[in-house]
Coordinates of C-alpha atoms in Angstrom, one line a residue:
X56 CA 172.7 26.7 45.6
X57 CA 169.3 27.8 44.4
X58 CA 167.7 26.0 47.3
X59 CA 169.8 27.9 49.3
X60 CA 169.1 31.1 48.2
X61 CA 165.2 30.6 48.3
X62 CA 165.6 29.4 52.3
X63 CA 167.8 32.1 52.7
X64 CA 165.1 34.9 51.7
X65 CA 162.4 33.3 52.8
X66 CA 164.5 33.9 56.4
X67 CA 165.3 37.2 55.5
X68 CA 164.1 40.2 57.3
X69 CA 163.8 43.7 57.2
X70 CA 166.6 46.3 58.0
X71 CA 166.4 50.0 59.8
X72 CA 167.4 52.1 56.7
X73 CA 164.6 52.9 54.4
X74 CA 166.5 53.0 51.6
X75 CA 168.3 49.5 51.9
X76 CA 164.7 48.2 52.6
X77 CA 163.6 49.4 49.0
X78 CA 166.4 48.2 47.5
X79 CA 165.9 44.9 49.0
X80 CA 162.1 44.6 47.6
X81 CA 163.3 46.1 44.1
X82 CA 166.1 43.6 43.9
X83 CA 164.1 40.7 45.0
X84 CA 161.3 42.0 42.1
X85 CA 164.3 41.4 39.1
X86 CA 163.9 45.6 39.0
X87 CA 160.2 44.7 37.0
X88 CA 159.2 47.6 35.4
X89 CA 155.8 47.5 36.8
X90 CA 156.8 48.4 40.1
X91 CA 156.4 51.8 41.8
X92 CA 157.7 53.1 44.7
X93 CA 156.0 56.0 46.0
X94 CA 158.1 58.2 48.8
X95 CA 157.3 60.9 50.9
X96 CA 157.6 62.8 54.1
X97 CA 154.7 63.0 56.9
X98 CA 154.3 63.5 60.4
X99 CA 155.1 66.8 62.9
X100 CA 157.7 68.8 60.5
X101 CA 158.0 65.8 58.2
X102 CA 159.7 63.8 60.8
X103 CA 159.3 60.9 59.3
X104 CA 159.8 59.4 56.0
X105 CA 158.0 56.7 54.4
X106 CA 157.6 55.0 51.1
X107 CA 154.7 53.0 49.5
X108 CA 156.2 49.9 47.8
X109 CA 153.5 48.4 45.3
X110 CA 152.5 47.0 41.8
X111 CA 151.1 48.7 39.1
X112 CA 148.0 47.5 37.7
X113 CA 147.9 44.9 40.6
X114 CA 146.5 47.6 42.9
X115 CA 143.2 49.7 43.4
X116 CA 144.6 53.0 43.3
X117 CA 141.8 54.6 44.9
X118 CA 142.4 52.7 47.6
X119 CA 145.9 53.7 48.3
X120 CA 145.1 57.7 47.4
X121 CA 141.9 57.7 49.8
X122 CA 142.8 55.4 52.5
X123 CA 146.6 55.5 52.8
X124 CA 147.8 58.4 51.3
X125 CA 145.4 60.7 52.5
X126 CA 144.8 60.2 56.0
X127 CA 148.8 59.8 56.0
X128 CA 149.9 63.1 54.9
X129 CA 147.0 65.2 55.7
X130 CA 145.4 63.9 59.0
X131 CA 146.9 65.9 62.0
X132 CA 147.1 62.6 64.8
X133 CA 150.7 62.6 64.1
X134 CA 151.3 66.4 64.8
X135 CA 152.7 65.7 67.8
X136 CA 156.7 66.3 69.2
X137 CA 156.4 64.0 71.6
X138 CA 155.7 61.3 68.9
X139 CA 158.4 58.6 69.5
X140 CA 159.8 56.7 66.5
X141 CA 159.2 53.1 68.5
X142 CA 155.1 53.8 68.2
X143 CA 154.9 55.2 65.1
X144 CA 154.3 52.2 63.2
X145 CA 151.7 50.6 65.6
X146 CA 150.0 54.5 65.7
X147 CA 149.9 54.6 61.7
X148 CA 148.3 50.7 61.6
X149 CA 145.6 52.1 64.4
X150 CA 144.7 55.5 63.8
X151 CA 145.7 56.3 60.1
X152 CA 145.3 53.6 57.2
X153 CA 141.2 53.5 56.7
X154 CA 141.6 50.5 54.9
X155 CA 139.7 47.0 56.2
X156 CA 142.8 44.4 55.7
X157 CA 146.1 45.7 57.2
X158 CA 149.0 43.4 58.9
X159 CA 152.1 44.0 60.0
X160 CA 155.6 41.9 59.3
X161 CA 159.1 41.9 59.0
X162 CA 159.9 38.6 57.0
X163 CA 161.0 39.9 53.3
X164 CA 159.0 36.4 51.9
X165 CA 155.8 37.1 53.1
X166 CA 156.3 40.8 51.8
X167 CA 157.1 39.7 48.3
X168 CA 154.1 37.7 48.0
X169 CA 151.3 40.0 49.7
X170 CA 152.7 42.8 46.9
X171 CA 152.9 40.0 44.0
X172 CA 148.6 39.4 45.4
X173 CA 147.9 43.0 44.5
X174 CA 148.4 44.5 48.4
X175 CA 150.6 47.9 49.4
X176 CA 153.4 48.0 51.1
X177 CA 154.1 51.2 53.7
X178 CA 157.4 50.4 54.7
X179 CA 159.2 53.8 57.6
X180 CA 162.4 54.8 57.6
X181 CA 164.2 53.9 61.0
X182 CA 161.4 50.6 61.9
X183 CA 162.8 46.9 60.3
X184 CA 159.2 46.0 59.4
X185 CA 155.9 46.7 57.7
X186 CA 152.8 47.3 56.9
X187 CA 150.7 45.2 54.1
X188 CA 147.5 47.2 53.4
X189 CA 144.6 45.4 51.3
X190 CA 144.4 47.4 48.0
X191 CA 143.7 44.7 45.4
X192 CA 142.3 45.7 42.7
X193 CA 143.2 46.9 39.4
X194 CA 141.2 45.9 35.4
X195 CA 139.1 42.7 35.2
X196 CA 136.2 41.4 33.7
X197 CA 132.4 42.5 35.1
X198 CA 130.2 39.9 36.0
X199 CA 128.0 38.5 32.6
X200 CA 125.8 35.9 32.0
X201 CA 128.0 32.4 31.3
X202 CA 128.3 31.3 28.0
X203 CA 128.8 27.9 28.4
X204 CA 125.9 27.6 30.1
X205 CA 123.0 29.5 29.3
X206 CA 119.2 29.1 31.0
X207 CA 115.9 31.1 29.7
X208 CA 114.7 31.2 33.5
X209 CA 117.2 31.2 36.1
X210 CA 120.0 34.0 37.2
X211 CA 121.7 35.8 34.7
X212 CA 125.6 36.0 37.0
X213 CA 128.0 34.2 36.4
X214 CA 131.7 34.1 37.8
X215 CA 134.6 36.2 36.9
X216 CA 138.3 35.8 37.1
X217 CA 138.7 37.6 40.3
X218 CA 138.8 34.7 43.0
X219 CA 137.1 37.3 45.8
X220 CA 134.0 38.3 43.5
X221 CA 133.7 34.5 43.1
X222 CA 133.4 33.6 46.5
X223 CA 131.2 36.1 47.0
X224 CA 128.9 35.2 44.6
X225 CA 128.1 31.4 46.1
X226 CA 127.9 33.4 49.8
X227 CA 125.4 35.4 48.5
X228 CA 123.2 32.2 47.7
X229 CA 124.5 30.9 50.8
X230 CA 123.6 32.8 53.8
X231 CA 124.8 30.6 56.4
X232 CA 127.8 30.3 59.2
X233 CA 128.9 27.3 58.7
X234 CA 129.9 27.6 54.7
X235 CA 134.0 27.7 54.8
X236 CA 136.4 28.8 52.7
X237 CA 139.9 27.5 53.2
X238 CA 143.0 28.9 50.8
X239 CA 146.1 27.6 49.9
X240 CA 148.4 28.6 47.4
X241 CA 150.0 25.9 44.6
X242 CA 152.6 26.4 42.0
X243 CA 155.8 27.4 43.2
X244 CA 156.1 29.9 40.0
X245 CA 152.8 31.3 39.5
X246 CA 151.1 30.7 43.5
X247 CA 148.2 30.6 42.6
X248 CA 145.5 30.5 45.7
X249 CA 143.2 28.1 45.6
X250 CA 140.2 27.8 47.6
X251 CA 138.4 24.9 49.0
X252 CA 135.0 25.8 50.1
X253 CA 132.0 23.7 51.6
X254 CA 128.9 23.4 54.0
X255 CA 129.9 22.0 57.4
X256 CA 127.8 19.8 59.0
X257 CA 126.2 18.7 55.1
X258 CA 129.6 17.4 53.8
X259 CA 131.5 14.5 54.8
X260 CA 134.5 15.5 56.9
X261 CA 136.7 12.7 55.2
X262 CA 135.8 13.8 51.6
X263 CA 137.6 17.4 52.6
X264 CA 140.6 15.7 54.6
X265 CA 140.7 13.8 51.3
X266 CA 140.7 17.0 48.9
X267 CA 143.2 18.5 50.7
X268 CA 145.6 15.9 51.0
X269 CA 145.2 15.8 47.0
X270 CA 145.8 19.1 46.4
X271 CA 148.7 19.4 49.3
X272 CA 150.1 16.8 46.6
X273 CA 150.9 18.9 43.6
X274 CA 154.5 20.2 43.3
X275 CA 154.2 21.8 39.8
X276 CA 155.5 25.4 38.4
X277 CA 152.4 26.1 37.3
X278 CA 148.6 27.0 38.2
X279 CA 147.2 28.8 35.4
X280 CA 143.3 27.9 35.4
X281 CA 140.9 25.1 37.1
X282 CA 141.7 22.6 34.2
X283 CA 145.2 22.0 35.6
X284 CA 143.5 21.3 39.2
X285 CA 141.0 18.9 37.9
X286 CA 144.0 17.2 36.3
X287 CA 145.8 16.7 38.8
X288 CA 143.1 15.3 41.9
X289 CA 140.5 13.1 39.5
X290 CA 140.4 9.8 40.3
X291 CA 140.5 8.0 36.8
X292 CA 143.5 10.0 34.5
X293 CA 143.3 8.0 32.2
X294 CA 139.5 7.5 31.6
X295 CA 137.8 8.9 29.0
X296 CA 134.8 10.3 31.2
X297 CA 135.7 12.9 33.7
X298 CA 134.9 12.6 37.2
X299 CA 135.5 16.1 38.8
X300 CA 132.8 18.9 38.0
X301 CA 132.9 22.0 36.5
X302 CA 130.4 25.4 36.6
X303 CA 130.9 28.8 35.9
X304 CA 127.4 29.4 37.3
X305 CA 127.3 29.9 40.9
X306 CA 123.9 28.9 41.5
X307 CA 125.3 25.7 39.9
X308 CA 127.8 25.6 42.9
X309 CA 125.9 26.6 45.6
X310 CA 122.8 24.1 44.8
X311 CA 125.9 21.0 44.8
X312 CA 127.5 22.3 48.1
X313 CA 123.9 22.0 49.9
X314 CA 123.8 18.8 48.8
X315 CA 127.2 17.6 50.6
X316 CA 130.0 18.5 47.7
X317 CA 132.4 21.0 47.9
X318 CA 133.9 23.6 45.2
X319 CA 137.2 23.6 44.5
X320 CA 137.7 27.9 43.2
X321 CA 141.3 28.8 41.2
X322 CA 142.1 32.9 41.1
X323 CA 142.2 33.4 37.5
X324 CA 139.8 31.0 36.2
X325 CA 135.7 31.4 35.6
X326 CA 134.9 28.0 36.1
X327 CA 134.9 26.5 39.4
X328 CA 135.2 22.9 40.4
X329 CA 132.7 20.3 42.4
X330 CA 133.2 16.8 44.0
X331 CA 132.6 14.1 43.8
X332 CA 131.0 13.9 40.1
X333 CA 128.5 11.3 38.8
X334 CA 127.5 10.7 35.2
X335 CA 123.5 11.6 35.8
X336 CA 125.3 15.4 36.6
X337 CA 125.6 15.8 32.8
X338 CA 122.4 15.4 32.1
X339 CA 120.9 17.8 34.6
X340 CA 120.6 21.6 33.9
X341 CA 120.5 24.6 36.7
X342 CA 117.1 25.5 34.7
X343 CA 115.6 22.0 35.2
X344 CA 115.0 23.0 38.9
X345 CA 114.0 26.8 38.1
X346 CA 111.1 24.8 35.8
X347 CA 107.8 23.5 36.0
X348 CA 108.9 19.3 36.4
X349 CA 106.4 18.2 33.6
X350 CA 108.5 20.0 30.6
X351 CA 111.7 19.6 33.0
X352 CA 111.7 15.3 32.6
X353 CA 110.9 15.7 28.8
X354 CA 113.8 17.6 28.3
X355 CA 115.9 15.2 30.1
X356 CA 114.9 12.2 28.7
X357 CA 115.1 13.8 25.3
X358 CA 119.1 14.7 26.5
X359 CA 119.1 11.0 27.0
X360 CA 117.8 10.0 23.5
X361 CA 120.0 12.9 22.3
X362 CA 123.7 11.4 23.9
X363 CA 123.0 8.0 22.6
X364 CA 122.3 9.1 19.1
X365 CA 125.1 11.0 19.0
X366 CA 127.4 8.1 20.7
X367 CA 125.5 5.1 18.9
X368 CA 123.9 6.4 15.2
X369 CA 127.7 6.1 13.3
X370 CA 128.0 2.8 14.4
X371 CA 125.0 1.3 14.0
X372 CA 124.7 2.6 10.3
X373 CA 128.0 0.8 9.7
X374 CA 126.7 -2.1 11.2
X375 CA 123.6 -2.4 9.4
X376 CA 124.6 -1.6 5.9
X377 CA 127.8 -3.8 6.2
X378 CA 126.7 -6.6 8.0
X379 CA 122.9 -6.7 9.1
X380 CA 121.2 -5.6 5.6
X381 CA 118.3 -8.2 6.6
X382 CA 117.2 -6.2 9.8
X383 CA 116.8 -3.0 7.3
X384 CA 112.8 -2.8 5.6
X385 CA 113.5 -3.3 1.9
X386 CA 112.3 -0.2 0.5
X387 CA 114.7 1.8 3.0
X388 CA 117.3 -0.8 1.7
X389 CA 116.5 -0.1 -1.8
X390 CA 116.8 3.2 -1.0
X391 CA 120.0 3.2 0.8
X392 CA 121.7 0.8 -2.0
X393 CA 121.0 3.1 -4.9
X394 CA 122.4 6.1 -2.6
X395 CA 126.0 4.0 -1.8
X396 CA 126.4 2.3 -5.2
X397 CA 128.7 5.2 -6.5
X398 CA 130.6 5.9 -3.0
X399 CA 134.3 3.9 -3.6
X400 CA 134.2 3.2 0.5
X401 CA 133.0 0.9 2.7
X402 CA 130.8 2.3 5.1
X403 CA 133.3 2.3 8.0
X404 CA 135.7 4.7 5.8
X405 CA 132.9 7.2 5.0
X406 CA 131.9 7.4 8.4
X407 CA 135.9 8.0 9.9
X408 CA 136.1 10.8 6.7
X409 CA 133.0 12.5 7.8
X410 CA 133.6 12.5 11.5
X411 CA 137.1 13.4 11.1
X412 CA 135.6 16.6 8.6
X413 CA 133.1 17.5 11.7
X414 CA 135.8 17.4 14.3
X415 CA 137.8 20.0 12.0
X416 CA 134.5 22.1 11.7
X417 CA 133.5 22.3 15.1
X418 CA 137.2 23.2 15.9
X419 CA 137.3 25.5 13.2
X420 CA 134.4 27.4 14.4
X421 CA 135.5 27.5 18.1
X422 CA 138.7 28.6 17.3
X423 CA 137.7 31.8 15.0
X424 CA 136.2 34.9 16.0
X425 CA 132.6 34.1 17.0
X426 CA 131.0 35.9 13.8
X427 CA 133.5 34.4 11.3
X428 CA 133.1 31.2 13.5
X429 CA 129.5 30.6 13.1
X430 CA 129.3 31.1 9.3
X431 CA 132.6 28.6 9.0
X432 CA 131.1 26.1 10.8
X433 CA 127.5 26.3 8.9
X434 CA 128.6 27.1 5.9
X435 CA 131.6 24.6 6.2
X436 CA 129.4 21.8 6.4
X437 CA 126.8 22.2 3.7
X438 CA 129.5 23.1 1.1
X439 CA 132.0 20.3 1.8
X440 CA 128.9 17.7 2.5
X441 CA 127.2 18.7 -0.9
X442 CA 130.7 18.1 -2.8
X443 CA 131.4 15.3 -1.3
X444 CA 128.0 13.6 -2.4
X445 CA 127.8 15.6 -5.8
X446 CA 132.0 13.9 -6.0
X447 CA 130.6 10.1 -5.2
X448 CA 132.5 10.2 -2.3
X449 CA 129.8 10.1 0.1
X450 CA 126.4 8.8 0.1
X451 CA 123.8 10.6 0.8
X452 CA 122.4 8.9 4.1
X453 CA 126.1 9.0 5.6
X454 CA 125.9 12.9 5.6
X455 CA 122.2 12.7 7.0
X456 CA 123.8 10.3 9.9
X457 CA 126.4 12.3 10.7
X458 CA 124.6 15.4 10.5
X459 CA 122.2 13.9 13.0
X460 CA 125.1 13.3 15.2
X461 CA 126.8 16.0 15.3
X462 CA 123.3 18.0 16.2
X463 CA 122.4 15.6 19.1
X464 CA 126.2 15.8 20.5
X465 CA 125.7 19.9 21.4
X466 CA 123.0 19.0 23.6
X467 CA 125.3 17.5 26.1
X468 CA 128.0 19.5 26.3
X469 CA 129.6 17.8 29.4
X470 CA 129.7 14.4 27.4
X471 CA 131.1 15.9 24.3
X472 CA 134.7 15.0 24.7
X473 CA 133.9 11.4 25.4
X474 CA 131.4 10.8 23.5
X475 CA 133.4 12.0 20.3
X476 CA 136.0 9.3 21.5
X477 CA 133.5 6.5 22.6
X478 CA 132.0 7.1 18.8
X479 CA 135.3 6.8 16.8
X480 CA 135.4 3.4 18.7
X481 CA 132.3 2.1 18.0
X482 CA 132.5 3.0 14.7
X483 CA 135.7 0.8 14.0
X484 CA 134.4 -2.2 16.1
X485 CA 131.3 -2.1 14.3
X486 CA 133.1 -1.7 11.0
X487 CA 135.4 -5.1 12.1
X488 CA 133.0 -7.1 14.0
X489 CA 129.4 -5.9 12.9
X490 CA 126.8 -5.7 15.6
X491 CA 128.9 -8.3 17.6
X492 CA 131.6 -5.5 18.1
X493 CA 129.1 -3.0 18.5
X494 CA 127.8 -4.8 22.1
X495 CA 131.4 -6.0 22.7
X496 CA 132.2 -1.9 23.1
X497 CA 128.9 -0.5 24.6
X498 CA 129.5 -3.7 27.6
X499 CA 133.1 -2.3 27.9
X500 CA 131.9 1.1 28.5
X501 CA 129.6 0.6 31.0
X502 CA 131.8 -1.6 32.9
X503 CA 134.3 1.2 32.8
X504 CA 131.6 3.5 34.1
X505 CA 130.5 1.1 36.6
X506 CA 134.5 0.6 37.6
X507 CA 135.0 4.1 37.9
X508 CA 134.9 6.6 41.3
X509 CA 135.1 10.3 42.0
X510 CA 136.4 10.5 45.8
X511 CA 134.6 8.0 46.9
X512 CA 131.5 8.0 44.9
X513 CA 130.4 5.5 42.3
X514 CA 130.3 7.5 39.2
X515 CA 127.1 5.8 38.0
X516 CA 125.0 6.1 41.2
X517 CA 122.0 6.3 42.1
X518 CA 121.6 3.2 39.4
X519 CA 124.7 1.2 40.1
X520 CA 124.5 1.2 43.1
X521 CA 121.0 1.3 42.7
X522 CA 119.3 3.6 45.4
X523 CA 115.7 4.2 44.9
X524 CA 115.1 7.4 46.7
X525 CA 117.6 9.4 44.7
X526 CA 115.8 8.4 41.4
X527 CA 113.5 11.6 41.8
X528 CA 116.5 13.1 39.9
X529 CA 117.4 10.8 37.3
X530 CA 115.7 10.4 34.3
X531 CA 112.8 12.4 35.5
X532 CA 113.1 15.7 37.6
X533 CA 110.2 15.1 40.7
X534 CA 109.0 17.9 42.0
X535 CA 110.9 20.2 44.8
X536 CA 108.2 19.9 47.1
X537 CA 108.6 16.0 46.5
X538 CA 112.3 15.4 47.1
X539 CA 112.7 15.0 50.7
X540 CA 116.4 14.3 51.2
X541 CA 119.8 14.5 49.5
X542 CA 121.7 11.7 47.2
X543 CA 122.4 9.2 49.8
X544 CA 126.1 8.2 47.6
X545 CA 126.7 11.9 48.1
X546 CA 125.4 13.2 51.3
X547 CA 126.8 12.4 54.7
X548 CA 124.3 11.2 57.8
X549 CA 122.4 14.4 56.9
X550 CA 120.2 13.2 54.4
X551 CA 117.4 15.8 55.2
X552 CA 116.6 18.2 52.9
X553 CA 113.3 19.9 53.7
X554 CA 110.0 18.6 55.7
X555 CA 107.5 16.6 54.6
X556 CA 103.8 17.7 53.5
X557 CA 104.7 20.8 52.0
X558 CA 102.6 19.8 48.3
X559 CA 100.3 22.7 47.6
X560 CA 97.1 22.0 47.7
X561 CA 94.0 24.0 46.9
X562 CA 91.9 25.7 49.8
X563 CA 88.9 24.0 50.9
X564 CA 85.6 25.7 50.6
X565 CA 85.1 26.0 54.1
X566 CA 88.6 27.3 54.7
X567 CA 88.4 29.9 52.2
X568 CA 84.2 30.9 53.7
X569 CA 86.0 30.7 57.1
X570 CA 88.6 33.5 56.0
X571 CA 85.7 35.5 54.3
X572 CA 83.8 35.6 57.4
X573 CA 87.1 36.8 59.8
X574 CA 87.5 39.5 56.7
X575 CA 83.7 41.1 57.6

């Protein structure tokens, strides 16, 4: 029955009488309270009656004052007897609303949803249709700086819940007629639009024909932010590592559209979504490019060094000290002996305690108000890791490890998920199995990695498979003058990124005498 009822609105049309139309679109709101009706009389003598039909708060009420209301009740084109009530509508859509985005239609489904997207409805009494006028507007956020993803050199914008305003701010690095945005709507509650937008000619045509037949897919209630998208097309759910993208930075976006991805944008959510993902993605920063490429290839190998320490340093402190004490210099094992004499636990047990403690830390501090956060979190840490060591509890160089872990985790934020989960792991094989277990779960990982896809791509290229022109942007950031083409596993035929010989070079004597003497 409830099937039948949706078909049958989504059929339903519009009647003559005004006042059954407002009715209709009152009922078909449940009566909300946010809901406002606006009636009113204009035309020759007040001939004809009208009624704006529109949500509160939804709705940019300058809009409908200055470019509905005004031109509809005080311009003097419709002072005219001879106006006949068959025109009027068409008239009103020509010569009278000011605003940009204005359609006409009869169908009470597709009038329920433009009003639900923030647009005003100008319905006439005697005419079985209407007019839905572009006035989205109403409070949101201004466009800051992103906080999950902050640069010293590089623009300072970054995007906003307001799906238009995102959009825009990729076009505005993007310049160009062939970037496309498609829209669909998903979530048969909330229909939420969702955008799918991309460089043609740069991206593969079957990597879009393959993103929307994933997205045409989901049948759920529910599209609240990008997260439940990214949920619901990825390639691996049940990996560990994920393999679609995330940015809230739109130079982020636009730099992976020109290189043959496309961004998947949610209304509602600051964070938009790019496939196909690889693993080397995490390790690379918007500011890296924005950079001089000497400091810019430290900095990422030192993210490398970082995301092993944080994955690896547990686990091979509980190897050592459990299993491999001849492998540790004496002194240092003196050391470490006297420290762990009074601890009651193995070494496996102290480092589960201590990562379990972080984990409620880090949370802790997320959770709470940023001030109160912060000092949790520091605080937190120093107080519970000296009385734990001052208890005989923990030793001394378990808090120094996990300290050291927990720092080198935050500088890859992408990986921090995983890698909290990879670490657990490796620190129970290596608890069981010693450094034996410790290889046995490192090999598993990177065959996982190596098993893994994102539409098509292997997650771990340009090294498996290897491809030695797209290492320029691996492990060491080359110079922009020096890479030549796009990631071959990502791009399409059109591997071409700029021309060759364009490495500065310093002007010749003679060229520079030779421009001295054209000056005189």
């Amino acid at each position: 029955m409830k099937q039948e009822s949706k078909e049958m609105l989504s059929e339903q049309k519009l009647t003559v009488p005004l006042e059954e139309n407002l009715k209709l679109l009152y009922g078909a709101l449940g009566g909300s309270f946010d809901v406002n009706i606006r009636e009113f009389d204009f035309g020759y003598q007040g001939q004809n009656q009208g009624a704006l039909f529109f949500l509160k708060g939804m709705t940019d009420y300058n809009t409908i004052h200055e470019s509905i209301m005004k031109p509809l009740l005080y311009d003097n084109r419709l002072m005219d007897k001879e106006l006949s009530l068959g025109n009027t509508m068409e008239r009103v859509k020509k010569t009278m609303i000011f605003a940009g985005d204005v359609q006409q239609t009869p169908v009470v489904d597709q009038i329920i949803e433009a009003c639900l997207s923030g647009k005003t409805i100008l319905l006439m009494n005697g005419l079985a249709e209407a007019l839905v006028i572009g006035s989205e507007g109403g409070a949101s956020r201004g466009i800051e700086e992103p906080q999950t993803d902050s640069v010293v050199r590089g623009p300072r914008e970054g995007f906003t819940e307001r799906l238009l305003v995102n959009i825009t701010l990729v076009r505005r690095k993007i310049k160009n007629q062939n970037f496309t945005v498609e829209a669909m709507t998903i979530g048969r509650q909330t229909k939420t639009t969702v955008c799918l937008a991309y460089l043609k000619g740069i991206v593969n045509p079957r990597l879009i024909e393959e993103i929307r037949h994933r997205l045409e897919l989901i049948q759920t209630d529910a599209i609240l932010e990008s997260g439940y998208i990214e949920q619901f097309i990825e390639d691996a759910p049940l990996s560990f590592f994920s393999t679609v993208g995330n940015s809230e930075r739109p130079d982020v976006v636009a730099a992976k559209i020109l290189e043959g991805r496309a961004a998947i944008l949610v209304d509602g959510s600051p964070f938009a979504l790019t496939v196909p993902m690889v693993f080397i993605e995490s390790f690379q920063s918007a500011e890296d490019y924005y950079s001089r490429p000497y400091l810019a290839s430290l900095i990422r190998i030192i993210r490398f060094i970082a995301y092993s320490i944080s994955v690896l340093s547990p686990a091979a402190y509980v190897a050592l000290t459990s299993f491999h004490q001849e492998l540790i210099p004496t002194p240092l094992l003196f050391t470490m002996i006297s420290a762990q004499k009074e601890v009651p636990f193995p070494a496996v047990i102290e480092a589960v305690i201590m990562g379990v403690i972080f984990e409620i830390l880090r949370e802790a501090g997320i959770r709470l108000p940023k001030a109160v956060g912060q000092a949790i979190s520091i605080v937190g840490a120093i107080v519970i890791g000296e009385a734990a060591v001052s208890a005989g509890l923990i030793g001394q160089p378990m808090v120094i490890v996990v300290g050291l872990t927990a720092l080198a985790g935050f500088v890859v934020p992408a990986q921090i998920d995983s890698g909290s989960l990879i670490r657990l792991i490796l620190v129970i094989l290596a608890g069981l199995m010693g450094g034996f277990g410790l290889m046995i779960g490192l090999l598993v990982v990177i065959v996982h990695l190596a098993s893994l896809r994102s539409f098509g791509t292997p997650y771990l290229s340009p090294l498996a498979p290897l491809s030695f022109s797209d290492l320029k942007d691996v492990f060491i950031r080359a110079p922009l003058w020096a890479m030549l083409t796009r990631p071959r596993t990502i791009g399409w035929h059109n591997w071409q990124r700029q021309e060759s010989g364009l490495k500065p070079e310093h002007p010749s004597e003679e060229t520079t005498y030779a421009k001295d003497k054209e000056n005189e």
